[in-house]
mmCIF file with all atom_site columns, C-alpha atoms in Angstrom:
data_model
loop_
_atom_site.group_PDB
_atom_site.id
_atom_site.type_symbol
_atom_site.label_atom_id
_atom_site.label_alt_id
_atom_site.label_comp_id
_atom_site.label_asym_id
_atom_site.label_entity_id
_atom_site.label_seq_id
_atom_site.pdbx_PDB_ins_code
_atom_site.Cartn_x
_atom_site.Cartn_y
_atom_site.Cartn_z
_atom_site.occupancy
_atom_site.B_iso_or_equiv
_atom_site.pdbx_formal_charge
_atom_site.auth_seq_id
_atom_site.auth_comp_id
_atom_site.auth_asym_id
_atom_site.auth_atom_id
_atom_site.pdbx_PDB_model_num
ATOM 1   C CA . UNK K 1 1   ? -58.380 79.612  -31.276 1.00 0.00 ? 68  UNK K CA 1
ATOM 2   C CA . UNK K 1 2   ? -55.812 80.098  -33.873 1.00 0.00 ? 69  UNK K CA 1
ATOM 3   C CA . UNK K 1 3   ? -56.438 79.449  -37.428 1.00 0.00 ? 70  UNK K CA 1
ATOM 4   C CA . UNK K 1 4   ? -56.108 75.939  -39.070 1.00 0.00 ? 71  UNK K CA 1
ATOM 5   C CA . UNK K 1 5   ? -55.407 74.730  -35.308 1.00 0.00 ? 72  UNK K CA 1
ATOM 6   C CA . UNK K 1 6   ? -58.310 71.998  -35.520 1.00 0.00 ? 73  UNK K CA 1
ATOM 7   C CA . UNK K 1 7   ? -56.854 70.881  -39.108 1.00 0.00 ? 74  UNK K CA 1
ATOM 8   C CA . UNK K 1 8   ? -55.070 68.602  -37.001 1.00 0.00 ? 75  UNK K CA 1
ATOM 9   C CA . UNK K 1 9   ? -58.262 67.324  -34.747 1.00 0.00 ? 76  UNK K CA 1
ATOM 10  C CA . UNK K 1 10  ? -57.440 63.706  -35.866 1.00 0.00 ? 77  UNK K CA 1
ATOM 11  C CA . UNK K 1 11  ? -54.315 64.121  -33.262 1.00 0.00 ? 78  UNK K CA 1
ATOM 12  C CA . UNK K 1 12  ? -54.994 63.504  -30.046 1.00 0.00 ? 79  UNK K CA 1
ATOM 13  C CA . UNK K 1 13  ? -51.884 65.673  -29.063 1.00 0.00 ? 80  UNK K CA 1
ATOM 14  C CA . UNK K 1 14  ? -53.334 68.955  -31.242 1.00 0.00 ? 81  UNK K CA 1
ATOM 15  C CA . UNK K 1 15  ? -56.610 67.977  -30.056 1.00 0.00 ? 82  UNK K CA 1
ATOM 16  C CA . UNK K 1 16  ? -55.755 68.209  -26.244 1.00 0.00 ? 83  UNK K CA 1
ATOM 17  C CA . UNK K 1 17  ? -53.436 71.071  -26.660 1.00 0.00 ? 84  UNK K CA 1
ATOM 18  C CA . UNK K 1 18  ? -56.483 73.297  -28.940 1.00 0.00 ? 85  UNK K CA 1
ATOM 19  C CA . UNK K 1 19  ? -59.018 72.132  -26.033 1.00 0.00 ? 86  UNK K CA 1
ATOM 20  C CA . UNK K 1 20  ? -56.715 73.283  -22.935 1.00 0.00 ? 87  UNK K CA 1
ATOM 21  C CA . UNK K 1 21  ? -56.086 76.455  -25.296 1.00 0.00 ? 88  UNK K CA 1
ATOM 22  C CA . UNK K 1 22  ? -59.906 77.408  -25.262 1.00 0.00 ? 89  UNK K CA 1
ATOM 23  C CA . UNK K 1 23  ? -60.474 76.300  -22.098 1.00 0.00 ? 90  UNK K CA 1
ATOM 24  C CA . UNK K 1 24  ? -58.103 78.538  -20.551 1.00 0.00 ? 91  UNK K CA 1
ATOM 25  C CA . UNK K 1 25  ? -59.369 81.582  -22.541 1.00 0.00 ? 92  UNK K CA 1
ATOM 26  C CA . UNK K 1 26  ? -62.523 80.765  -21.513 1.00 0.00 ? 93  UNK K CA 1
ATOM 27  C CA . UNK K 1 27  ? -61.384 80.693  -17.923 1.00 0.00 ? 94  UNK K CA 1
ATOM 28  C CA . UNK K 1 28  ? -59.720 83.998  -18.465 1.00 0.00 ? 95  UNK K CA 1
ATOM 29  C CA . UNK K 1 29  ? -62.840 85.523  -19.719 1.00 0.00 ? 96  UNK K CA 1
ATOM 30  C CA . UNK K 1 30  ? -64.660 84.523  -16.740 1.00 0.00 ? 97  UNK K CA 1
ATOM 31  C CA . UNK K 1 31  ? -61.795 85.650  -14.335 1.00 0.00 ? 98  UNK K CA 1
ATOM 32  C CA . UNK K 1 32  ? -62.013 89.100  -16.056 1.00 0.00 ? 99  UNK K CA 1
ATOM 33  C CA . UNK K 1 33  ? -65.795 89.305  -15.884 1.00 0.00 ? 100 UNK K CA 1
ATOM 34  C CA . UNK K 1 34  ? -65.035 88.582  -11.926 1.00 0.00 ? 101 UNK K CA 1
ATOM 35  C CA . UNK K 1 35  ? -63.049 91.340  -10.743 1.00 0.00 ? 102 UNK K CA 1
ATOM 36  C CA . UNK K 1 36  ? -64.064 94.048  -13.012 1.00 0.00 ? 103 UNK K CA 1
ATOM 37  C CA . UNK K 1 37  ? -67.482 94.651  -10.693 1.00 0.00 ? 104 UNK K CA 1
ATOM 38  C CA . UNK K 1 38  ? -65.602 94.041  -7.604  1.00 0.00 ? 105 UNK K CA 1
ATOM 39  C CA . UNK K 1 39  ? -63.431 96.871  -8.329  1.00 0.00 ? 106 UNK K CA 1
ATOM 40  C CA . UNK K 1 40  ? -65.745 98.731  -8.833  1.00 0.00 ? 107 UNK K CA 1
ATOM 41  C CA . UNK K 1 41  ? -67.820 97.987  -5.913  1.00 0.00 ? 108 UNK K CA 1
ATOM 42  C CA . UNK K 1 42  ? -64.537 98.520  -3.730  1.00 0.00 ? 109 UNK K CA 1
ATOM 43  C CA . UNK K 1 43  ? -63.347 101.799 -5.443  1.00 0.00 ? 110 UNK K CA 1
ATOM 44  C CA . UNK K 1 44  ? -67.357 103.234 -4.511  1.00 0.00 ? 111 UNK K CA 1
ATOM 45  C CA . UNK K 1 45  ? -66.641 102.037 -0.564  1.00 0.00 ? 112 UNK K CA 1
ATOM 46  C CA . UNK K 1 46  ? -62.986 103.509 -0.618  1.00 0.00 ? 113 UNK K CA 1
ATOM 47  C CA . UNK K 1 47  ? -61.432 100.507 -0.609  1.00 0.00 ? 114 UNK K CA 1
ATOM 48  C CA . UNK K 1 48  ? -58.508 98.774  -2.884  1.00 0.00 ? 115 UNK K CA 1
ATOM 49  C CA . UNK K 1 49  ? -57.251 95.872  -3.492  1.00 0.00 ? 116 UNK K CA 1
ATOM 50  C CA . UNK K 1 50  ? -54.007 94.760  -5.415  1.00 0.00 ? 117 UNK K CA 1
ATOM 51  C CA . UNK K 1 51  ? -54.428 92.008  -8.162  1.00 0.00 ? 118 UNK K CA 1
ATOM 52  C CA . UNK K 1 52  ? -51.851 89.560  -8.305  1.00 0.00 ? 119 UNK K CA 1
ATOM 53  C CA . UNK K 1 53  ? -50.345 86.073  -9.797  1.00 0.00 ? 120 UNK K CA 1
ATOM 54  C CA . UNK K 1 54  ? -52.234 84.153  -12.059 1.00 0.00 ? 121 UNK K CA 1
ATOM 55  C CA . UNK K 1 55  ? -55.406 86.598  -13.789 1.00 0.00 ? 122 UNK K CA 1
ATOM 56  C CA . UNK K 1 56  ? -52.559 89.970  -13.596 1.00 0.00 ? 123 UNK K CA 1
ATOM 57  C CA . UNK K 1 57  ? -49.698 87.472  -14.799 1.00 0.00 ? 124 UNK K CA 1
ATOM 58  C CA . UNK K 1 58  ? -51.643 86.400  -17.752 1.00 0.00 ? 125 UNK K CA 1
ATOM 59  C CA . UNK K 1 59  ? -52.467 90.234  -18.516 1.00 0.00 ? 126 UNK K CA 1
ATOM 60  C CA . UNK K 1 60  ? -49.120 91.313  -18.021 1.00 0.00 ? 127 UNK K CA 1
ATOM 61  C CA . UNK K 1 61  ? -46.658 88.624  -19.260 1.00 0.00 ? 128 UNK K CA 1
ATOM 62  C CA . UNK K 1 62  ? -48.961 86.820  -21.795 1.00 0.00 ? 129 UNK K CA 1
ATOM 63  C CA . UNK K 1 63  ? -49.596 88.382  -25.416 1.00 0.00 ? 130 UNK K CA 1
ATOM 64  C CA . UNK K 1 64  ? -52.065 85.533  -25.763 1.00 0.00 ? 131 UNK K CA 1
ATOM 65  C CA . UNK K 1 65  ? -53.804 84.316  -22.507 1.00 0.00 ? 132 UNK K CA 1
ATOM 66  C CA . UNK K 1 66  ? -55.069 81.258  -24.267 1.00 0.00 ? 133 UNK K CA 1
ATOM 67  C CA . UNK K 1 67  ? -51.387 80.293  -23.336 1.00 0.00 ? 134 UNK K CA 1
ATOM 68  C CA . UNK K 1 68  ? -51.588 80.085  -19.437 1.00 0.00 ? 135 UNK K CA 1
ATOM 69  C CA . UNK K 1 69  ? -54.158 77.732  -16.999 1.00 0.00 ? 136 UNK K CA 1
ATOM 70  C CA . UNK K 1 70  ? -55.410 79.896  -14.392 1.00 0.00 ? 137 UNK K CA 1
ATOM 71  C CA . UNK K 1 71  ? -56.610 78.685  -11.208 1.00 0.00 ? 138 UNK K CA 1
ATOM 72  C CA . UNK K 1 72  ? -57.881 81.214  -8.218  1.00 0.00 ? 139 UNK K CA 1
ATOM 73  C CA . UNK K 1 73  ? -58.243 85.198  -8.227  1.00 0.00 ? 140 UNK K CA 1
ATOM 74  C CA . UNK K 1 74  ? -55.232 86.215  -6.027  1.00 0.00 ? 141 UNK K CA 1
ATOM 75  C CA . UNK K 1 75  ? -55.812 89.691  -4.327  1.00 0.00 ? 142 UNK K CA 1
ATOM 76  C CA . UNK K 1 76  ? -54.124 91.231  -1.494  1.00 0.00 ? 143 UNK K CA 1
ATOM 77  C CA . UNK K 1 77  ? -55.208 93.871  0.729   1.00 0.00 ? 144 UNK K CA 1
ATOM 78  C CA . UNK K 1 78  ? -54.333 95.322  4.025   1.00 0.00 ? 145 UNK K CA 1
ATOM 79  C CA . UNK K 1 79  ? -55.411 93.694  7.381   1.00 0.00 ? 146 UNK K CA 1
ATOM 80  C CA . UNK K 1 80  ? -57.280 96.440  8.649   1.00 0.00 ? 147 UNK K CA 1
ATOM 81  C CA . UNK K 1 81  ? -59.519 96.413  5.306   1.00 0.00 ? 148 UNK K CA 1
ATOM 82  C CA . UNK K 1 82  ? -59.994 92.593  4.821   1.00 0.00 ? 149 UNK K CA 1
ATOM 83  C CA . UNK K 1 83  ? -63.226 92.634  6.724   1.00 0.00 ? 150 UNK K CA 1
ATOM 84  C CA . UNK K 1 84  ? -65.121 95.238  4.951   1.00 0.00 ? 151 UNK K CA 1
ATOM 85  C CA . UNK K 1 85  ? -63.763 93.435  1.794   1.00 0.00 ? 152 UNK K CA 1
ATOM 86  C CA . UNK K 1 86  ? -64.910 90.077  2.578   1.00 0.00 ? 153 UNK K CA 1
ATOM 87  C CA . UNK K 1 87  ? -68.428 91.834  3.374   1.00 0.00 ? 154 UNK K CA 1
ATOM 88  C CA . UNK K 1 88  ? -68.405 93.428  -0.410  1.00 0.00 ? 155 UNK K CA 1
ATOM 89  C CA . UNK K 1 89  ? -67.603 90.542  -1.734  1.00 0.00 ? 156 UNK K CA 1
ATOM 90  C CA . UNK K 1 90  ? -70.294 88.537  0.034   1.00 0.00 ? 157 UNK K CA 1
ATOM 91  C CA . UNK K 1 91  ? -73.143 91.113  -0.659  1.00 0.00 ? 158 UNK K CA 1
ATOM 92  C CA . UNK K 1 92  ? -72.210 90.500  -4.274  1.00 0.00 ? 159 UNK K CA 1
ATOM 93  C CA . UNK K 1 93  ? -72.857 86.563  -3.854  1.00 0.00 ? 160 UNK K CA 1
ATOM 94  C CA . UNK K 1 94  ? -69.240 85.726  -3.026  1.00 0.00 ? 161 UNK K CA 1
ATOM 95  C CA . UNK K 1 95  ? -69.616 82.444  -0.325  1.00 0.00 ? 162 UNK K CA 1
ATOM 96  C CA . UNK K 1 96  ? -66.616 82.354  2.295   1.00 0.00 ? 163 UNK K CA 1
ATOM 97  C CA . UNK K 1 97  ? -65.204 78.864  2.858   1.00 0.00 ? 164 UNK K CA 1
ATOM 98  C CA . UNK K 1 98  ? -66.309 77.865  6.696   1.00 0.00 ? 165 UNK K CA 1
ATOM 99  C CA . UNK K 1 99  ? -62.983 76.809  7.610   1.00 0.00 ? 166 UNK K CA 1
ATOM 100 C CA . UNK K 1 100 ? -60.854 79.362  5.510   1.00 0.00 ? 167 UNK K CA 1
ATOM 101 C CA . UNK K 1 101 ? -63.196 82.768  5.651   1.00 0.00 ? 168 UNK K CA 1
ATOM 102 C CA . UNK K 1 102 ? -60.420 84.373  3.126   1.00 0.00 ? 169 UNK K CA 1
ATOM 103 C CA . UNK K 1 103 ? -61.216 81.873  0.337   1.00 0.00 ? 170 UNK K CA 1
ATOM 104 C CA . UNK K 1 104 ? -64.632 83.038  -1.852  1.00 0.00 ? 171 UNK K CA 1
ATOM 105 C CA . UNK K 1 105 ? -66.364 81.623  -4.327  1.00 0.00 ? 172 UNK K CA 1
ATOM 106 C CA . UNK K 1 106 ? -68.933 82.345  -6.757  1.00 0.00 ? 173 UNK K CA 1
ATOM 107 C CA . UNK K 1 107 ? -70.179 80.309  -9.738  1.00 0.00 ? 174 UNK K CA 1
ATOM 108 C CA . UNK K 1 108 ? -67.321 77.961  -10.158 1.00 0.00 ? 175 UNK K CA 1
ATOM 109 C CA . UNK K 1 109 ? -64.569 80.881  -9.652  1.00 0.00 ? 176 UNK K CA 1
ATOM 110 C CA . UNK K 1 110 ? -62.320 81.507  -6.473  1.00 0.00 ? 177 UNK K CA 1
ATOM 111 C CA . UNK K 1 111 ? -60.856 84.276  -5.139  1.00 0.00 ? 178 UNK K CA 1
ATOM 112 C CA . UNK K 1 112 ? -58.159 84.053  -2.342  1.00 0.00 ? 179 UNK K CA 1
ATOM 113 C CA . UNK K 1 113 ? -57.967 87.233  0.019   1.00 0.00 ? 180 UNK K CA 1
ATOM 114 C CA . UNK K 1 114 ? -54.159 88.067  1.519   1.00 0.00 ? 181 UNK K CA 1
ATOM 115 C CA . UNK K 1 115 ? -52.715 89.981  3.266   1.00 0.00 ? 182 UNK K CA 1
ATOM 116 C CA . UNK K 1 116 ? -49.819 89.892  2.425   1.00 0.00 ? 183 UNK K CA 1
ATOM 117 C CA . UNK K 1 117 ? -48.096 88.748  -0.442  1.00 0.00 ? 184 UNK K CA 1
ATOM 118 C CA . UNK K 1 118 ? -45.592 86.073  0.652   1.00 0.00 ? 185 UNK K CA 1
ATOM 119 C CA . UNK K 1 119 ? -48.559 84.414  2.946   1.00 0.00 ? 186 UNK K CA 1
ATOM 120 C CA . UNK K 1 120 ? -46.210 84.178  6.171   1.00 0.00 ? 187 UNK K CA 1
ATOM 121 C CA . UNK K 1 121 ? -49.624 83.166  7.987   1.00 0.00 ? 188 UNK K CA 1
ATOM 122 C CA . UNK K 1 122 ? -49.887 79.972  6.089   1.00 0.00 ? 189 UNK K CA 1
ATOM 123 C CA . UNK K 1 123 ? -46.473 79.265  5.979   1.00 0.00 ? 190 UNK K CA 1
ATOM 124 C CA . UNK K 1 124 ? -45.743 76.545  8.469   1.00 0.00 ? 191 UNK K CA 1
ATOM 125 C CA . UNK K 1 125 ? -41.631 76.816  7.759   1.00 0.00 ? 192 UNK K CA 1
ATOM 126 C CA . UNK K 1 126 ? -41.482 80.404  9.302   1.00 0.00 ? 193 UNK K CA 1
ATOM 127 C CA . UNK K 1 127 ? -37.189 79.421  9.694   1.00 0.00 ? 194 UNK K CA 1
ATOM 128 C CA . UNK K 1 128 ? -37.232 79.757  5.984   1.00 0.00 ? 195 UNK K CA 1
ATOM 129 C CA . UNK K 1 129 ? -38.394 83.071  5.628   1.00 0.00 ? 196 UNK K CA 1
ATOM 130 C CA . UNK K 1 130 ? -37.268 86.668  5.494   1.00 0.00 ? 197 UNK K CA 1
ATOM 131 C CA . UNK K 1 131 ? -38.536 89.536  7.387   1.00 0.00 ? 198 UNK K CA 1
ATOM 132 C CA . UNK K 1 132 ? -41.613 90.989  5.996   1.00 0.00 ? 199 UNK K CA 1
ATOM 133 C CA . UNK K 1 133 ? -42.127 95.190  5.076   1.00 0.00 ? 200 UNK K CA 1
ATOM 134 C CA . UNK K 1 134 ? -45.263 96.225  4.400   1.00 0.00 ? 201 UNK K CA 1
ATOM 135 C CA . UNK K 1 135 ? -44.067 99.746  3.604   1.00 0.00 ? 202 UNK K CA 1
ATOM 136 C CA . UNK K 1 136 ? -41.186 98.760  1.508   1.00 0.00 ? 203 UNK K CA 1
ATOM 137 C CA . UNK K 1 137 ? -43.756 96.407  -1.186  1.00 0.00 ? 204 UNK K CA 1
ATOM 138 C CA . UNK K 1 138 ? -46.367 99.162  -1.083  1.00 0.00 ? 205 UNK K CA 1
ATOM 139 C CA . UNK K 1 139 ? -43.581 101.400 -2.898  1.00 0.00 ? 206 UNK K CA 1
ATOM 140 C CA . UNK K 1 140 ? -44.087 98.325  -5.609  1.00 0.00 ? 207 UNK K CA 1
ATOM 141 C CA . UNK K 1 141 ? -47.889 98.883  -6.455  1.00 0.00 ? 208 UNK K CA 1
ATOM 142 C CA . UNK K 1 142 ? -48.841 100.283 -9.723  1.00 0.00 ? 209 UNK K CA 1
ATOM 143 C CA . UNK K 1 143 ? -51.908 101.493 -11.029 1.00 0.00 ? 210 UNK K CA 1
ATOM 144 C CA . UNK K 1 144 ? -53.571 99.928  -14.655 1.00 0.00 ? 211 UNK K CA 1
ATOM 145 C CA . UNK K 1 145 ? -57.223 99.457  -16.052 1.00 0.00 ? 212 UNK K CA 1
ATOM 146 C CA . UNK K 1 146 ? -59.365 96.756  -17.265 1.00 0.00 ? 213 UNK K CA 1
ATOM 147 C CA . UNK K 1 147 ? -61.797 97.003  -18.908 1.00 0.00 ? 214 UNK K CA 1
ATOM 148 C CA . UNK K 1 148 ? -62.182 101.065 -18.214 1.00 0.00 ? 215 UNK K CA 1
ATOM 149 C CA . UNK K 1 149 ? -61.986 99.892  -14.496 1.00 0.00 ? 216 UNK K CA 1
ATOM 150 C CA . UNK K 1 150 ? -58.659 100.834 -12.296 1.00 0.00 ? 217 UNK K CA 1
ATOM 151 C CA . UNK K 1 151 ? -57.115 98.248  -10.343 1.00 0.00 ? 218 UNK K CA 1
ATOM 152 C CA . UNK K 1 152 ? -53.995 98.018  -8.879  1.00 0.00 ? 219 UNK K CA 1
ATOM 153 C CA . UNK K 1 153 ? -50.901 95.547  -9.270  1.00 0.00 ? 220 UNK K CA 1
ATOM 154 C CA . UNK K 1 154 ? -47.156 94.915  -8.423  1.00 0.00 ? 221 UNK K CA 1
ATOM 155 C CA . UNK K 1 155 ? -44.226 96.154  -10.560 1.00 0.00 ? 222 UNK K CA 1
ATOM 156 C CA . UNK K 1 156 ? -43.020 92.752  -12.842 1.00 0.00 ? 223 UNK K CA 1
ATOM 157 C CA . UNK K 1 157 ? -40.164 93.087  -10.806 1.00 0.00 ? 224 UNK K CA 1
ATOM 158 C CA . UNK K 1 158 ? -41.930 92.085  -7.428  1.00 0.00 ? 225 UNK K CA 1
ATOM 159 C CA . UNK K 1 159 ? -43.816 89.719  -9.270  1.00 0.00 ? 226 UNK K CA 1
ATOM 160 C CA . UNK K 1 160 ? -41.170 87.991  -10.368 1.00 0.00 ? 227 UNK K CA 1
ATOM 161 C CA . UNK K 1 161 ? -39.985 87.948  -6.716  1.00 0.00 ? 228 UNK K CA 1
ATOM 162 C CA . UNK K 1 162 ? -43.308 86.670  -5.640  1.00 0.00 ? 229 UNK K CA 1
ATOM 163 C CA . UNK K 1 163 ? -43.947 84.157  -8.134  1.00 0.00 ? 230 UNK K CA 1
ATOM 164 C CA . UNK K 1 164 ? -40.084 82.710  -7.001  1.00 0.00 ? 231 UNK K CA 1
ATOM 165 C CA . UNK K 1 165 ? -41.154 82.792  -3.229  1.00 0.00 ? 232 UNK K CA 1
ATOM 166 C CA . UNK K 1 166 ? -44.868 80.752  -4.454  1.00 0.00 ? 233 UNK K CA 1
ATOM 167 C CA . UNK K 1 167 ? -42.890 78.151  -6.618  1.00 0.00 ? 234 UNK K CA 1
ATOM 168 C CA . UNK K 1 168 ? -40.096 77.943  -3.659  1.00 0.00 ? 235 UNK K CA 1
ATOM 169 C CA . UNK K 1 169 ? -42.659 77.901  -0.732  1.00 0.00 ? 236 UNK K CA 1
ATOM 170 C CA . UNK K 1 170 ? -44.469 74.432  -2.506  1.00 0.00 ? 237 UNK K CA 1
ATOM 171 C CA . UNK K 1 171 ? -41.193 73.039  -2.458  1.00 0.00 ? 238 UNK K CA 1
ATOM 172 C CA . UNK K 1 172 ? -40.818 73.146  0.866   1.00 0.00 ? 239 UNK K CA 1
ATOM 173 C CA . UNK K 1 173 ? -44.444 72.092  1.622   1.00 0.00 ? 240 UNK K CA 1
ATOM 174 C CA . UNK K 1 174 ? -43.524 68.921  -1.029  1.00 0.00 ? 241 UNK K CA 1
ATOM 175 C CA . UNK K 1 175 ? -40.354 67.712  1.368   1.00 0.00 ? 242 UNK K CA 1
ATOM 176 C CA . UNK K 1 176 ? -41.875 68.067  4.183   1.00 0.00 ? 243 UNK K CA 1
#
């Protein structure tokens, strides 16, 4: 929390905004503490994942991720590998959701399995969309570390792309 920032406790404004501050650091924290073991587990079985939205946004767009509310661990990874994944992530104590077996959790944390990374499975306004390349957004994943683990992640570019398609998608879902 920055210096002097509860000086101001006695408004309810400062007060709210130092609170949501910690809180999302703390949430950060956590989020970080999540993935770095299941990279690692997947990296021993062969397997890779690419991190994306809110936890890589906050690495890679934030100086200070005390800054940004994070909700769900957003990873995507091919079809053909999303079953072994799901089975990694549930020998490590990650519970799928009955009715949505690509949504985890663990300990008050979620983590939300795609395939791909506009989600034209879940998207019930198909009219509105464009046509989907695998091989032309796999050309978009770079490799970083965390915590002396590798992970993977989309250029800024194509996450600027996504996060447009996310924010436009809810629109549609909210006029519907």
């Amino acid at each position: 929390v920055p210096r002097g920032i509860y000086d101001a406790a006695a408004n309810p404004v400062i007060r709210a905004l130092a609170e949501s501050y910690a809180s999302n650091l703390i949430s950060f924290k956590r989020q970080v503490n999540c993935v770095v073991p299941i990279f690692k587990a997947l990296a021993k079985n062969n397997l890779s994942v690419v991190l994306f939205r809110g936890l890589d946004l906050s690495m890679g767009a934030y100086e200070d991720q005390g800054l940004r509310d994070i909700g769900d661990i957003d990873l995507i990874a091919s079809p053909e590998t999303l079953g072994d994944i799901r089975s990694i992530l549930k020998q490590h104590g990650w519970i799928a959701d009955p009715v949505l077996p690509n949504n985890l959790s663990r300990h008050g944390e979620t983590i939300d399995l795609h395939s791909d990374p506009f989600n034209l499975s879940r998207l019930r306004f198909r009219k509105y969309t464009m046509a989907f390349q695998p091989e032309i957004i796999s050309t978009e994943i770079q490799e970083s570390a965390l915590s002396d683990q590798k992970y993977f992640r989309y250029s800024p570019e194509l996450q600027f792309v996504l996060l447009a398609w996310h924010a436009q998608k809810h629109s549609y879902e909210r006029l519907s």
